[in-house]
Each structure stands twice: as structure tokens, then as C-alpha cells.
Tab-separated table of C-alpha atoms and ligand atoms in Angstrom:
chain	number	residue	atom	x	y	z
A	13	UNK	CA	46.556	26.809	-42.680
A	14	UNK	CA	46.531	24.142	-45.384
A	15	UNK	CA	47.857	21.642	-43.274
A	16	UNK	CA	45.021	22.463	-40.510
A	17	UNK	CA	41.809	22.077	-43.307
A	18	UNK	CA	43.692	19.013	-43.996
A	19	UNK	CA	43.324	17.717	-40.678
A	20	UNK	CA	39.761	19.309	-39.780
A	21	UNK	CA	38.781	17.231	-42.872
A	22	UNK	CA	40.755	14.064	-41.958
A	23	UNK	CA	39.034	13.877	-38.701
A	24	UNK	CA	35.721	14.652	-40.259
A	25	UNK	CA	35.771	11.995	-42.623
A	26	UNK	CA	37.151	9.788	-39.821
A	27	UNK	CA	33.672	8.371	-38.962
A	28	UNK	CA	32.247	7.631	-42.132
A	29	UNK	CA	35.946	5.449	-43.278
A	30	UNK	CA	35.702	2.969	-40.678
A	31	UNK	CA	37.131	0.297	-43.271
A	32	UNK	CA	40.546	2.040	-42.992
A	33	UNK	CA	40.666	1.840	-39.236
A	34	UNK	CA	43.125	-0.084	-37.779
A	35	UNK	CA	40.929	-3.792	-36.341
A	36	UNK	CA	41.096	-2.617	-32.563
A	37	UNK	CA	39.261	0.320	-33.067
A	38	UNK	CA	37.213	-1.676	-35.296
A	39	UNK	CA	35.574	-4.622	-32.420
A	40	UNK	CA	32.215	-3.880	-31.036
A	41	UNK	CA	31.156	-0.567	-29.092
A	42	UNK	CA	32.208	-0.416	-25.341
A	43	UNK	CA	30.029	-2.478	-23.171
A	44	UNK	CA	26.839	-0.685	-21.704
A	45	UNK	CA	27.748	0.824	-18.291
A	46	UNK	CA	26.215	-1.767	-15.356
A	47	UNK	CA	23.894	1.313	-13.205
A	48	UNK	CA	23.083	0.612	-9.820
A	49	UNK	CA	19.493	1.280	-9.437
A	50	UNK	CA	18.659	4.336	-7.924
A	51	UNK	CA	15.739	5.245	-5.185
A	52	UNK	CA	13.338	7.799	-6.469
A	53	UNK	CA	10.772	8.560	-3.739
A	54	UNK	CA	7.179	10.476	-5.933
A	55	UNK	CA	4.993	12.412	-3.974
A	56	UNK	CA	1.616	12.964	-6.101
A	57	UNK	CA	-0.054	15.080	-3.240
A	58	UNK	CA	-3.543	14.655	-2.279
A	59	UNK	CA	-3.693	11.348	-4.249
A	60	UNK	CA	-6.177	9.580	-2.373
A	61	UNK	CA	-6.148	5.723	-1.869
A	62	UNK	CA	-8.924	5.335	-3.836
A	63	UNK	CA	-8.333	7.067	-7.040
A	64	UNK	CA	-5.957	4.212	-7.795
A	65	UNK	CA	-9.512	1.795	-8.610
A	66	UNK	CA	-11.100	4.676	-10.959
A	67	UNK	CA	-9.189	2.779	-13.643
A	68	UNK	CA	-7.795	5.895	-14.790
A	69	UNK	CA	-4.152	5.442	-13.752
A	70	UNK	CA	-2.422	2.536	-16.342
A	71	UNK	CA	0.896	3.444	-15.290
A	72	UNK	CA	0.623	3.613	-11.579
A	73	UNK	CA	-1.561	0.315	-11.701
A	74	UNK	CA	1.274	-1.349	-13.669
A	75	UNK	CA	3.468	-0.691	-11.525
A	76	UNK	CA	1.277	-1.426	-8.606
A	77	UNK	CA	0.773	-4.949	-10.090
A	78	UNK	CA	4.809	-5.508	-10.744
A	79	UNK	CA	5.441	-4.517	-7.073
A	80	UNK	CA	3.288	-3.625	-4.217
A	81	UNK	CA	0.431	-1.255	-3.437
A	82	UNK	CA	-1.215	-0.010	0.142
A	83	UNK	CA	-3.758	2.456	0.804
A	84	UNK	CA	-1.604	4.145	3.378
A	85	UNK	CA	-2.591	5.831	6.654
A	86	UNK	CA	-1.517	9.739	6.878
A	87	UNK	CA	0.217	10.998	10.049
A	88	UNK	CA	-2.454	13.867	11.945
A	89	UNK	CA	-3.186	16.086	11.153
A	90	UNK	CA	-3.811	14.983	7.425
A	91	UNK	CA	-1.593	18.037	5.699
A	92	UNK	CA	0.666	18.352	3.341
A	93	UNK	CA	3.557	19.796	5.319
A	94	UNK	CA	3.389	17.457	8.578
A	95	UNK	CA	3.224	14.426	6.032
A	96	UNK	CA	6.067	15.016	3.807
A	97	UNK	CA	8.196	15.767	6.987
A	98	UNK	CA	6.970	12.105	8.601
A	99	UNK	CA	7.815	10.620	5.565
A	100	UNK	CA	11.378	11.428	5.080
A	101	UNK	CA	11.611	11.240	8.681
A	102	UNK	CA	10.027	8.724	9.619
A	103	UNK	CA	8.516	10.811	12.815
A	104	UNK	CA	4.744	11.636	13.716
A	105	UNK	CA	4.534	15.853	13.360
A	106	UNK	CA	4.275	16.032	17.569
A	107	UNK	CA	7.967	14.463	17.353
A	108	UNK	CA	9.695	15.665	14.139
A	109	UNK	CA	8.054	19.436	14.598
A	110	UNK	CA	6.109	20.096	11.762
A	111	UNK	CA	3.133	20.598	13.402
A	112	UNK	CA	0.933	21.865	10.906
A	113	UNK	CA	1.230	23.681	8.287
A	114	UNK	CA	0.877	27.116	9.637
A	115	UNK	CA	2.009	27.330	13.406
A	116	UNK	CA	4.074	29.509	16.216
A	117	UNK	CA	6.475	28.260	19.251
A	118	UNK	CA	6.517	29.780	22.153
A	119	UNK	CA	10.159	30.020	21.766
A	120	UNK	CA	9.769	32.637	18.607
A	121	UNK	CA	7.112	34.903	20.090
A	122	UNK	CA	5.890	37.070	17.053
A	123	UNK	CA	7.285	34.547	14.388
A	124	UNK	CA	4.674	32.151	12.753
A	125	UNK	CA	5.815	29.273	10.547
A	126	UNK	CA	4.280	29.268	7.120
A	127	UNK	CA	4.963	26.723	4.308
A	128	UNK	CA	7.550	29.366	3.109
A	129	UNK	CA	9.441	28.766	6.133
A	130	UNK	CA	12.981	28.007	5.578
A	131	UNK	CA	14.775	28.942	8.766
A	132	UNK	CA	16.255	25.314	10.073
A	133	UNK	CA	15.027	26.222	13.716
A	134	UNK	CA	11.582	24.994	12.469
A	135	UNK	CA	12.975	21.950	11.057
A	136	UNK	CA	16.139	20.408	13.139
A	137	UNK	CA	14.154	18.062	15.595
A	138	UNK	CA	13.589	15.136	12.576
A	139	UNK	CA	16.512	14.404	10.145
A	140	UNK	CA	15.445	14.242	6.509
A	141	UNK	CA	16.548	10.803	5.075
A	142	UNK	CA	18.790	13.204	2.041
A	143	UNK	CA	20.680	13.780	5.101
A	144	UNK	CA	20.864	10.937	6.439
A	145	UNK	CA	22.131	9.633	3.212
A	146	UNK	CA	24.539	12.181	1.994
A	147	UNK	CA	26.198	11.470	5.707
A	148	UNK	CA	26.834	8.008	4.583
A	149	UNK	CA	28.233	8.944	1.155
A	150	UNK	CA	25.099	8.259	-1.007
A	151	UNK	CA	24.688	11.651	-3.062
A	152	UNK	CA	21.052	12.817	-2.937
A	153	UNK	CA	18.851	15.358	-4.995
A	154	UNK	CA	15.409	16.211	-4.369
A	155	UNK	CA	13.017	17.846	-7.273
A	156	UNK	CA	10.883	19.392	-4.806
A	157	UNK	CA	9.801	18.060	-1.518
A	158	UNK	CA	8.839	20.319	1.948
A	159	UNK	CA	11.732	21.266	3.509
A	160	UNK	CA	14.497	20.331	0.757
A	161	UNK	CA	15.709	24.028	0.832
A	162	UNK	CA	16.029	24.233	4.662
A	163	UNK	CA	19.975	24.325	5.663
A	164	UNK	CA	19.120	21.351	7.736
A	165	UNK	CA	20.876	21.364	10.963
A	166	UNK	CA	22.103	24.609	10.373
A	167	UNK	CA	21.135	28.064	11.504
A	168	UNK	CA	19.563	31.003	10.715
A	169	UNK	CA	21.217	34.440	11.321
A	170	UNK	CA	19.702	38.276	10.568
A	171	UNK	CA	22.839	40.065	11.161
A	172	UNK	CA	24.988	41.714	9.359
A	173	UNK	CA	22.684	39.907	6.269
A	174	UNK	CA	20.459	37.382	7.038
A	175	UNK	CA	21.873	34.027	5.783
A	176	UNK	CA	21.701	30.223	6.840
A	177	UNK	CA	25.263	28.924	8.868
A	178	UNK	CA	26.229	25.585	8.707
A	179	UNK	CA	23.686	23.107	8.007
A	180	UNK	CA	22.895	20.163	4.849
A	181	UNK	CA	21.206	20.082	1.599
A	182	UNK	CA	20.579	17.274	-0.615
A	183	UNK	CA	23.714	17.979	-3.448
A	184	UNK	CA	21.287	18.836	-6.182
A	185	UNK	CA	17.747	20.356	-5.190
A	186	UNK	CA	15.619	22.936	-6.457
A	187	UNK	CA	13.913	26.041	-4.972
A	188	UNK	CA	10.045	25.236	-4.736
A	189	UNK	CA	8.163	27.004	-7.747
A	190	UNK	CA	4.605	25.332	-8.856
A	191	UNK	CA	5.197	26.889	-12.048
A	192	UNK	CA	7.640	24.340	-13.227
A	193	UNK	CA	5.289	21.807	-15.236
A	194	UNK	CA	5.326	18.411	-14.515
A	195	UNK	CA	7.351	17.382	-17.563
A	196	UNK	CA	10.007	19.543	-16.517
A	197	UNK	CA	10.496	18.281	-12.907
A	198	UNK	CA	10.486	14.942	-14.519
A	199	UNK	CA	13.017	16.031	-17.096
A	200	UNK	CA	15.180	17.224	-14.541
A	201	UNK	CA	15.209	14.081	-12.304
A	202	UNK	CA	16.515	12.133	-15.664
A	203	UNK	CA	18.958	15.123	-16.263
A	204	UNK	CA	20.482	14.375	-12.935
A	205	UNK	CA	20.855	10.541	-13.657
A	206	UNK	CA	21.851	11.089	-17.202
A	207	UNK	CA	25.418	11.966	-15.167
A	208	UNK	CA	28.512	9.807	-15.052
A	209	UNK	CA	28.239	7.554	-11.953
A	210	UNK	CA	30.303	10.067	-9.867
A	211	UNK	CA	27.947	12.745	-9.972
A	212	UNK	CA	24.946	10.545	-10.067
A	213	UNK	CA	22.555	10.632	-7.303
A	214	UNK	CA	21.296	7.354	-5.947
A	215	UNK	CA	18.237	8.683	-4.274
A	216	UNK	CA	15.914	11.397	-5.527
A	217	UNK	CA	12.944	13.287	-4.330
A	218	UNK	CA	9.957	14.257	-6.883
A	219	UNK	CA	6.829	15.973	-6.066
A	220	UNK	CA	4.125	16.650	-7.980
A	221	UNK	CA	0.709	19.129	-6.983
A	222	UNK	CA	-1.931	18.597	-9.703
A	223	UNK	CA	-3.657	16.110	-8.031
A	224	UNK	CA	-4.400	18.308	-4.951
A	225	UNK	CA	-4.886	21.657	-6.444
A	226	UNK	CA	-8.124	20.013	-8.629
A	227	UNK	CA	-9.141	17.854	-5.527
A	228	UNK	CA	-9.791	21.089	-3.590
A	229	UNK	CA	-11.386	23.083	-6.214
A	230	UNK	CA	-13.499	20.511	-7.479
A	231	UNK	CA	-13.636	18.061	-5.285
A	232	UNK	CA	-12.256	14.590	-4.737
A	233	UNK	CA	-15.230	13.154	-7.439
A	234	UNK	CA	-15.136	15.289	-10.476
A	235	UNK	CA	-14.287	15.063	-13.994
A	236	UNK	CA	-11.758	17.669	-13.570
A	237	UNK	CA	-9.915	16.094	-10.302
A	238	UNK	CA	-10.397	12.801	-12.919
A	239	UNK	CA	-8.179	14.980	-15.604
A	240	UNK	CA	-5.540	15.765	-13.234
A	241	UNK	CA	-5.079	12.201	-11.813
A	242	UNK	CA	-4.475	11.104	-15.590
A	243	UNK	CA	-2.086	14.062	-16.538
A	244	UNK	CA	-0.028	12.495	-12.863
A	245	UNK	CA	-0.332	8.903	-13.918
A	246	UNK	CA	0.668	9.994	-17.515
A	247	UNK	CA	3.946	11.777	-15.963
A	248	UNK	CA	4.900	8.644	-14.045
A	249	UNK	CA	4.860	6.809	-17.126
A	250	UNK	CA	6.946	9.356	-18.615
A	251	UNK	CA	9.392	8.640	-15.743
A	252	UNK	CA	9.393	4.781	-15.952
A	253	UNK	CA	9.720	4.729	-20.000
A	254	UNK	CA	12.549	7.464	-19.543
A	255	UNK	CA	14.194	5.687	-17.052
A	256	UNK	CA	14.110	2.757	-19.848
A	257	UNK	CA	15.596	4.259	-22.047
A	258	UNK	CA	18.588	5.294	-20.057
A	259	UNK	CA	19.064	2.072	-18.733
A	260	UNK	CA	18.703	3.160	-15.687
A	261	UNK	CA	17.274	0.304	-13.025
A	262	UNK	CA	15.024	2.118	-10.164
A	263	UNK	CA	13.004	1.421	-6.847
A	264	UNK	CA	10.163	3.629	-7.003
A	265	UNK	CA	8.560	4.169	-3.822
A	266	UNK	CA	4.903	6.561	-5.091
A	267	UNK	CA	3.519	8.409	-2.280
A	268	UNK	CA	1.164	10.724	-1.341
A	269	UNK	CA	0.616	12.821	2.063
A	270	UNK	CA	-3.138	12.447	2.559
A	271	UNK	CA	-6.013	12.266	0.411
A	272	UNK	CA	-9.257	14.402	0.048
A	273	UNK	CA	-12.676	14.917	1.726
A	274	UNK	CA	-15.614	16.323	-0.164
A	275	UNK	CA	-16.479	19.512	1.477
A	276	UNK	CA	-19.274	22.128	1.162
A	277	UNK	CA	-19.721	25.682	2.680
A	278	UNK	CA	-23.330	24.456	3.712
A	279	UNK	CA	-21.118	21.972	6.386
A	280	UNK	CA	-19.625	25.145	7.713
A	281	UNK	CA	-19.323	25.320	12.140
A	282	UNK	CA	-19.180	28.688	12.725
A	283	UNK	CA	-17.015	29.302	15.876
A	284	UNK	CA	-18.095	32.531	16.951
A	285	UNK	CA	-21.268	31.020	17.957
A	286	UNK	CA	-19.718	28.809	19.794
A	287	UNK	CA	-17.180	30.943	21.809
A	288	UNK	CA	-16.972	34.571	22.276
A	289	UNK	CA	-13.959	35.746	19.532
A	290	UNK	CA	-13.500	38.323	21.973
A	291	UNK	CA	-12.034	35.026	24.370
A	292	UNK	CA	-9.500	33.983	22.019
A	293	UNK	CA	-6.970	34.260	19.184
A	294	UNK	CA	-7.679	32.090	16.334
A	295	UNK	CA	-5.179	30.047	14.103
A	296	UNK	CA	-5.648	27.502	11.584
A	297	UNK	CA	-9.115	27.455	10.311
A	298	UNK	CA	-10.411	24.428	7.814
A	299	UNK	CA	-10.790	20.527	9.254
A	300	UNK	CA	-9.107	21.932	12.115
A	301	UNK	CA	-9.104	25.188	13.930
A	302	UNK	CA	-6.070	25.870	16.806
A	303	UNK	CA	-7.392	28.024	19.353
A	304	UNK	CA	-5.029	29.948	22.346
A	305	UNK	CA	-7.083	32.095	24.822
A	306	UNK	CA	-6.630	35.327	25.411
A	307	UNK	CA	-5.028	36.429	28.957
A	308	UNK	CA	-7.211	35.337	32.029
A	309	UNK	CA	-9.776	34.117	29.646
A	310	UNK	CA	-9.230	30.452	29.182
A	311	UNK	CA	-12.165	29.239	32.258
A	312	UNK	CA	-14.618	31.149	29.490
A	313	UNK	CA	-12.770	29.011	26.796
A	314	UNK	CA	-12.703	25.903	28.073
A	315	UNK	CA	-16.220	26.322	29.726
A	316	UNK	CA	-17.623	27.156	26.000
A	317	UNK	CA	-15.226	24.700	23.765
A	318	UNK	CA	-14.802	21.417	26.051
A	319	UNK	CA	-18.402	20.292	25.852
A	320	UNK	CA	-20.282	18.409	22.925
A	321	UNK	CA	-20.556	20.070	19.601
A	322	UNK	CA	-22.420	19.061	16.759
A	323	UNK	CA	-19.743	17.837	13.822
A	324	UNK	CA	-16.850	18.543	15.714
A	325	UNK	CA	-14.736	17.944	19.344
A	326	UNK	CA	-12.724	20.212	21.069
A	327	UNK	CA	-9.821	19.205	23.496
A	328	UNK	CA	-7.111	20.524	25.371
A	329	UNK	CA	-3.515	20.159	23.899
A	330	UNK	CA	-2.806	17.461	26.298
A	331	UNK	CA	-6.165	15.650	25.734
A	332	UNK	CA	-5.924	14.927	22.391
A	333	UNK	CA	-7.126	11.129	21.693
A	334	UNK	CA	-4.005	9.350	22.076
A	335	UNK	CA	-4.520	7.582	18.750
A	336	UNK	CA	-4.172	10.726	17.218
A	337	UNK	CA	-0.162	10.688	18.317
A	338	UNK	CA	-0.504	14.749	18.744
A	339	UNK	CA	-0.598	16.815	21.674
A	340	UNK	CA	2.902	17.043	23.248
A	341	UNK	CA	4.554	19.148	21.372
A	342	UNK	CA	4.422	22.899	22.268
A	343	UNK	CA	3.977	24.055	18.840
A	344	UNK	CA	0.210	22.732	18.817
A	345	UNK	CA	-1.994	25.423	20.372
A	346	UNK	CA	-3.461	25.238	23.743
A	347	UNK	CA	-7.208	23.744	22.385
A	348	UNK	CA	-7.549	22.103	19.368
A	349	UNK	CA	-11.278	21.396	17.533
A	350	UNK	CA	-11.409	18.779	15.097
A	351	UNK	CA	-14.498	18.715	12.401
A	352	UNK	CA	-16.171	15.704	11.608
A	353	UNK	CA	-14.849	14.550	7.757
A	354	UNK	CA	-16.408	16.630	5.358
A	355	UNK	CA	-17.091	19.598	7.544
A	356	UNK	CA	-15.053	22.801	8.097
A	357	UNK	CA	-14.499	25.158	11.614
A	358	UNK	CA	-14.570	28.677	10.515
A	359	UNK	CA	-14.180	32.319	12.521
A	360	UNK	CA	-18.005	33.449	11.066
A	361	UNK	CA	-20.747	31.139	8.947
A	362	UNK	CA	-19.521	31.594	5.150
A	363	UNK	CA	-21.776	34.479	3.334
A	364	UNK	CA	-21.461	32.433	-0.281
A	365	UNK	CA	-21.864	28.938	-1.313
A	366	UNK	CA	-19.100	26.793	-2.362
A	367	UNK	CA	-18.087	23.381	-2.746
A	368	UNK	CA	-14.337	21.104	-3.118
A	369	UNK	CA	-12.317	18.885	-0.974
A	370	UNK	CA	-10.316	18.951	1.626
A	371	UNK	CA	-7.955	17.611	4.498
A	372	UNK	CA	-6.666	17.877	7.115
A	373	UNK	CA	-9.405	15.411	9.533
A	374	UNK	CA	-9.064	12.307	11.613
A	375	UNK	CA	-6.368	10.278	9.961
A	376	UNK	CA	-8.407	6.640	10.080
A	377	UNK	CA	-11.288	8.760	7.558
A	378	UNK	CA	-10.457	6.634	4.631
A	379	UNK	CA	-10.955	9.923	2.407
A	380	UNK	CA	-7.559	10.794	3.968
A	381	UNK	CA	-6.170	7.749	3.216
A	382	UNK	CA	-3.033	7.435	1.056
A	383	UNK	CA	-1.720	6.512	-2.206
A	384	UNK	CA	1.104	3.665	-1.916
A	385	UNK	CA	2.415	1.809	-4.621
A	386	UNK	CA	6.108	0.792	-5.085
A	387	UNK	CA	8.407	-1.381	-7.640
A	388	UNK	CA	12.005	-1.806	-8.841
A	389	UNK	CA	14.758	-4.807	-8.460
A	390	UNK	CA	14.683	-4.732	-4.578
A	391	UNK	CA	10.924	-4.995	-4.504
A	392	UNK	CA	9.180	-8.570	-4.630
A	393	UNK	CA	5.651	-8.530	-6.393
A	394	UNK	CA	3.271	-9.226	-3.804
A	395	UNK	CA	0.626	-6.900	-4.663
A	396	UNK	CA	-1.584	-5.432	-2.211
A	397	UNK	CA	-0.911	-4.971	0.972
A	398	UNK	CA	-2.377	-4.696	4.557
A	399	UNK	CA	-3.401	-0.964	5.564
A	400	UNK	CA	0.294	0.582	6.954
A	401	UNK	CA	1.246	4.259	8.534
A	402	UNK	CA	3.337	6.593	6.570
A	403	UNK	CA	5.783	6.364	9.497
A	404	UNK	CA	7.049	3.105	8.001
A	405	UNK	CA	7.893	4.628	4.430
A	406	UNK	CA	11.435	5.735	6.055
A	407	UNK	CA	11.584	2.548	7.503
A	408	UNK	CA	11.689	1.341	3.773
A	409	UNK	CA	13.788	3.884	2.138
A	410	UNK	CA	16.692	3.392	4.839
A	411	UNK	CA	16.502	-0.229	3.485
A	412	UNK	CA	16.690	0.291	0.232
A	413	UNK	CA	19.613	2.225	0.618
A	414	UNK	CA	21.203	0.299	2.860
A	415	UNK	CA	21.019	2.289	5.515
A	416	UNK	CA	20.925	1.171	9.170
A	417	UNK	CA	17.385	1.745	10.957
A	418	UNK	CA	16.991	4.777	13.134
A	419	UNK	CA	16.903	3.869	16.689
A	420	UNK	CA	14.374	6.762	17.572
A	421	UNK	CA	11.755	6.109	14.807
A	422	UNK	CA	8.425	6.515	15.080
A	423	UNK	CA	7.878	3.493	12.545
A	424	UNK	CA	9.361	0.438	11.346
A	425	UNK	CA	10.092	-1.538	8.318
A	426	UNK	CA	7.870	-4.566	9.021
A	427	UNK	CA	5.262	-4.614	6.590
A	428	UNK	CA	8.354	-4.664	3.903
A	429	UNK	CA	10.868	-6.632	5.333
A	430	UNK	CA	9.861	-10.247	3.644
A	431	UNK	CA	9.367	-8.685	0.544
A	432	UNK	CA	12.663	-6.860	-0.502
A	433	UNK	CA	15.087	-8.752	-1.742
A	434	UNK	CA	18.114	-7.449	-0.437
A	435	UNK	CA	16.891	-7.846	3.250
B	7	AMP	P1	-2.136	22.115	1.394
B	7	AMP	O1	-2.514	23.491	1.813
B	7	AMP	O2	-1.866	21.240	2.573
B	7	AMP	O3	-3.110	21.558	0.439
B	7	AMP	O4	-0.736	22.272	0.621
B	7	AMP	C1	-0.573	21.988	-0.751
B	7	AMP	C2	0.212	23.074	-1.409
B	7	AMP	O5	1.533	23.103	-0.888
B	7	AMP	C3	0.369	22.823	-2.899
B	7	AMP	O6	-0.543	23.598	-3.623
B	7	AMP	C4	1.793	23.222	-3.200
B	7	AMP	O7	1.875	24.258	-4.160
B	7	AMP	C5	2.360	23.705	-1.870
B	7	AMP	N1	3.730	23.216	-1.716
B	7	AMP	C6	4.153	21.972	-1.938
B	7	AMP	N2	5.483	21.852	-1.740
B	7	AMP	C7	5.907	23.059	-1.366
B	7	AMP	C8	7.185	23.586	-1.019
B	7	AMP	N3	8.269	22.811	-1.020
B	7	AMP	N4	7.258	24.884	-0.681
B	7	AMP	C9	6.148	25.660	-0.663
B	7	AMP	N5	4.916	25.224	-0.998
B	7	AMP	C10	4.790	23.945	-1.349
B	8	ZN	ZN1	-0.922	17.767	0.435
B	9	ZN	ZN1	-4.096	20.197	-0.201
């Protein structure tokens, strides 16, 4: 026992008696570890284009200025689900699925897909670039981001227990839960790269919902919406100075899915004055409002819907505007009514007054346009860039992990290509 204290205390006193070490384990400390940077792809949703010039946002407009910046066109419809799917896809939602973000298929009668919709059936037509990536050996984790929890390429079974067969994840993500702060979601991100190299991921997913959740209570020009896009701007500069600290080099590619139209209950179209409810089953309500007619009743549809309406146009699936890059895909309801920015299609006219923001419209509005800003070692400053469609933010994160393109894309890398330096 005396011989152990004796060498407990030895090796306590061992740090403060460097003197008596012997001179190799006296020369200077190892040298710093060399870190590959790492791809960390933010999502602030519902940061608009435009909030980036309230001069509210030092961090994001630093980095804006030491890289690039775009005020980015959203896929339609202008939601939060189809545009995170597009891009990590790199697909418009008629291609990669994710139609909306509440929706059915005709090939789940009964089922309807809600943003708590895990079951990879939904998902498997687009391939998430965490995939894509973990395929190719780069390890991947994802702090929030739609569909990071699906089995992806997997399937869902009910029986004997329901359970998901088969199928990828990112190696580190995190059920969805918007009661994990900010701070935390950031904390865990440097957690993850705080790993030896092994076990480090080089490309990570972060999402953050502030931003929205005051845009449509308030509004997209409020002192409160104001608040929240300083407490985001504040947690990006938490990232970048932690990320300093570690040593850590990064491309950050900031995002966000759409951005926010001022809305009022007073610019309400109330759509059982314009069709019978009796003629039809309604789905979304909002910007948009996805309309299937009830048996033998779609003449008396059509006949009521297809004809001019004041603040908002009604079409057939098929005869969607073709700039709109929606209509094909069998998840999108049979007629589809669009309201004019700012206005909202609802079953009855609203019985209270209310005001906010939101989205959802015709993807040119520029209130739906985009936050874009991105910086890191691959990234040449060139500041601000031409107008671009989310499609192309794959596009960019397949180069900056040196990934090959995608051969069925709905996008490309060209607004980036001159200005990365490892292209
Ligand atoms: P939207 O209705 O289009 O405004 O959707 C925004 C909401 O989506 C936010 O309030 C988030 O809380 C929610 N959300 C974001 N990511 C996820 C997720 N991965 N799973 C479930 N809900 C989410
Ligand atoms: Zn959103
Ligand atoms: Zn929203």
C-alpha cells in the first residue's frame, strides 16, 4: 500500500518537475494536428434574401463579404419540406417527391404524408447528398435537417413490429425536437468535430427555426422577426469563433428554404364561394390550396375553378405554368390554386382578424427569395452573386466534397465553378 501512495504521488508530482525529465520528453509539445476542412451546410429557415441588408446580421455579412452571397431562388412550392429535400438533392419536389409538405399518393390510399413522416417510401425517389457521401467513404452527421431520420432507401414494415429494413442514415444525426436551443445544436455540431479524425465527420447538416417561427407570427417586418434574425446571426458567429478555436478549417455553405410574405386575414379567398365544398375534398390550405373532386363531380369543379379569380389561378395538375417545374408528379392533387403573394386560399372567409407572414407562393416573388451566403478555403471571395436556383446548392456541395456530379440533376454547379478553388 505504501509503495502504491508512493507512486500515485510520483506521478502526481510528475507534471509540475519537468526539470527532472529526461530532454526528449522535455522538446516542444506535439505539433497541432493538420484538419481537413469540413463542409457544414446551415439552414436558417425562412431567412429571406433581404434580411441580410437590415444590417442586423455582422456575422453572416462577414462572412458574406469573405466569400460569396446570392439571394437564391426557392424550388415551388416555396415550403420548408420540398426545399430542404431539393437542396440535398439537388431535385425540383415534382422529381425528388416531396411534394409539399402535407400530401397523399395514390399508391397509399388512406395514408397522408405529414412533416412527421419517416417511412422511406415517401422519400426514396431523390438521394440525400449524406448518402451520397457516406457511399463514398466521407462520414456524415446532420443536426437536424427534413428527412435525416428517414432509413433512406430502406423500407418500412408494420408486421410483427413496425420497424424500418435496410436503408442509410448519416453516421451521427439527431431525432428532430425544436426544443433543443440553438446553442445546443451548435454545441453538438463542434462535439462531433471535436473527435479524432477517424470518427470525424467531414460534412454536417445544421438547421435552425427561429427565423421562421417569428416571420409567421409577426411578420417578415417586425421588431420581433428583427430579434430572431440577430439571435440566428449571433449563433453563426458562435459557430465560426468555435470552429476557431478548434482549429478546425470549414466551407460553410448558409441556406435557407424560402423566405416570407406579409400576410393578413383581410387578404383571405374564401373557396367555398368559389366552388361548392360539397364538389370536392380539400387539402393544403394557405398560399396554396390542393383540391381533388369528389366522384363524378370534377365538370362542376373544373367549370367553377378553371376560370379567372381575383388574387389567385387555378389549374389542372398537368397545366401548371411550366416555369413552375410542378405538375407531373402524382402526389400533387388533381387542381391546384395558387394565391397571389400576400394572400391566402381558405375552406370559409376567416371570422377574426390576424396578421404574419407566410410562404409557400410563386417562387420568382422576391419575398420568397432565399438567403445564400457561403465561405471557407475552397471558396474564392467574389461577393455577390447573380440570382441562382436552390437546385444548384447540391451541385456545390458534391464539389466541395469531391464528389462526382449527378448525372440526373435537376441543377448544376455553374454559377460556382470559377470560383472554388479546388475545381
Ligand atoms: P413550415 O410549415 O413550412 O413553415 O415549416 C416550418 C416548421 O417545420 C418549423 O417550425 C420546424 O419546427 C418544422 N421542422 C423543421 N425541421 C423539421 C423536421 N426535421 N421534422 C419535423 N419538423 C420540422
Ligand atoms: Zn421553412
Ligand atoms: Zn414556415
Amino acid at each position: 500500500m505504501k509503495r502504491f501512495l508512493l507512486q500515485l504521488g510520483a506521478c502526481l508530482a510528475l507534471p509540475l518537475s519537468a526539470a527532472s525529465l529526461p530532454a526528449a520528453a522535455q522538446s516542444a509539445p506535439p505539433a497541432a494536428e493538420v484538419r481537413t476542412p469540413v463542409t457544414i451546410l446551415v439552414s436558417i429557415d425562412g431567412f429571406r434574401a433581404d434580411y441580410l441588408d437590415r444590417g442586423i446580421t455582422p456575422n453572416l455579412s462577414a462572412l458574406a463579404a469573405q466569400g460569396i452571397s446570392a439571394s437564391m431562388h426557392p424550388a415551388f412550392p416555396s415550403k420548408t419540406f420540398p426545399n430542404h429535400w431539393t437542396l440535398v438533392t439537388g431535385k425540383v419536389p415534382d422529381h425528388h417527391g416531396i411534394v409539399a409538405n402535407r400530401f397523399e399518393d395514390p399508391a397509399r390510399p388512406g395514408e397522408v404524408f405529414t412533416m412527421a413522416s419517416d417511412d422511406p417510401f415517401w422519400w426514396n425517389a431523390a438521394e440525400p447528398i449524406w448518402v451520397t457521401a457516406e457511399k463514398a467513404g466521407i462520414r456524415t452527421a446532420t443536426m437536424f435537417w427534413p428527412g435525416s431520420n428517414v432509413a433512406w432507401g430502406g423500407h418500412h414494415v408494420k408486421k410483427p413490429w413496425a420497424e424500418d429494413v435496410g436503408g442509410m442514415r448519416a453516421s451521427d444525426w439527431q431525432q428532430y425536437n425544436q426544443a433543443v436551443t440553438p446553442v445546443q445544436r451548435v454545441a453538438a455540431v463542434i462535439d462531433w468535430l471535436r473527435r479524432p479524425a477517424a470518427t470525424r465527420p467531414r460534412l454536417v447538416t445544421l438547421y435552425f427555426d427561429q427565423v421562421d417561427t417569428a416571420g409567421h407570427r409577426y411578420g417578415p417586418v417586425d421588431p420581433h422577426t428583427d430579434a430572431a434574425i440577430a439571435d440566428a446571426d449571433s449563433d453563426i458567429g458562435l459557430l465560426v469563433s468555435q470552429l476557431r478555436e478548434l482549429g478546425q478549417p470549414a466551407n460553410l455553405v448558409i441556406v435557407a428554404d424560402h423566405g416570407m410574405a406579409a400576410t393578413s386575414s383581410e387578404r383571405t379567398i374564401a373557396l367555398d364561394k368559389v366552388a361548392d365544398p360539397k364538389l370536392y375534398e380539400l387539402g393544403d390550405t394557405g398560399p396554396f390550396a390542393t383540391i381533388t373532386p369528389v366522384k363524378d363531380k370534377e365538370a362542376m369543379v373544373a367549370a367553377a375553378l378553371l376560370k379567372p379569380h381575383d388574387h389567385m389561378q387555378c389549374w389542372r395538375r398537368q397545366d401548371i405554368p411550366a416555369r413552375l417545374r410542378y405538375g407531373s408528379n402524382p402526389r400533387i392533387a388533381p387542381y391546384f390554386c395558387l394565391a397571389e403573394t400576400g394572400w391566402g386560399i381558405a375552406a370559409t372567409a376567416p371570422t377574426k382578424v390576424e396578421s404574419g407572414g407566410s410562404h409557400g407562393f410563386d417562387n420568382a416573388a422576391p419575398e420568397m427569395a432565399a438567403l445564400f451566403v457561403a465561405a471557407g478555403p475552397a471558396i474564392r471571395p467574389a461577393g455577390k452573386l447573380p440570382a441562382f436556383d436552390n437546385v444548384d446548392v447540391a451541385p456545390l456541395l458534391r464539389d466541395l466534397l469531391a464528389l462526382p456530379q449527378a448525372s440526373d440533376g435537376d441543377g448544376d454547379d455553374a454559377p460556382f465553378r470559377p470560383l472554388l478553388t479546388t475545381k
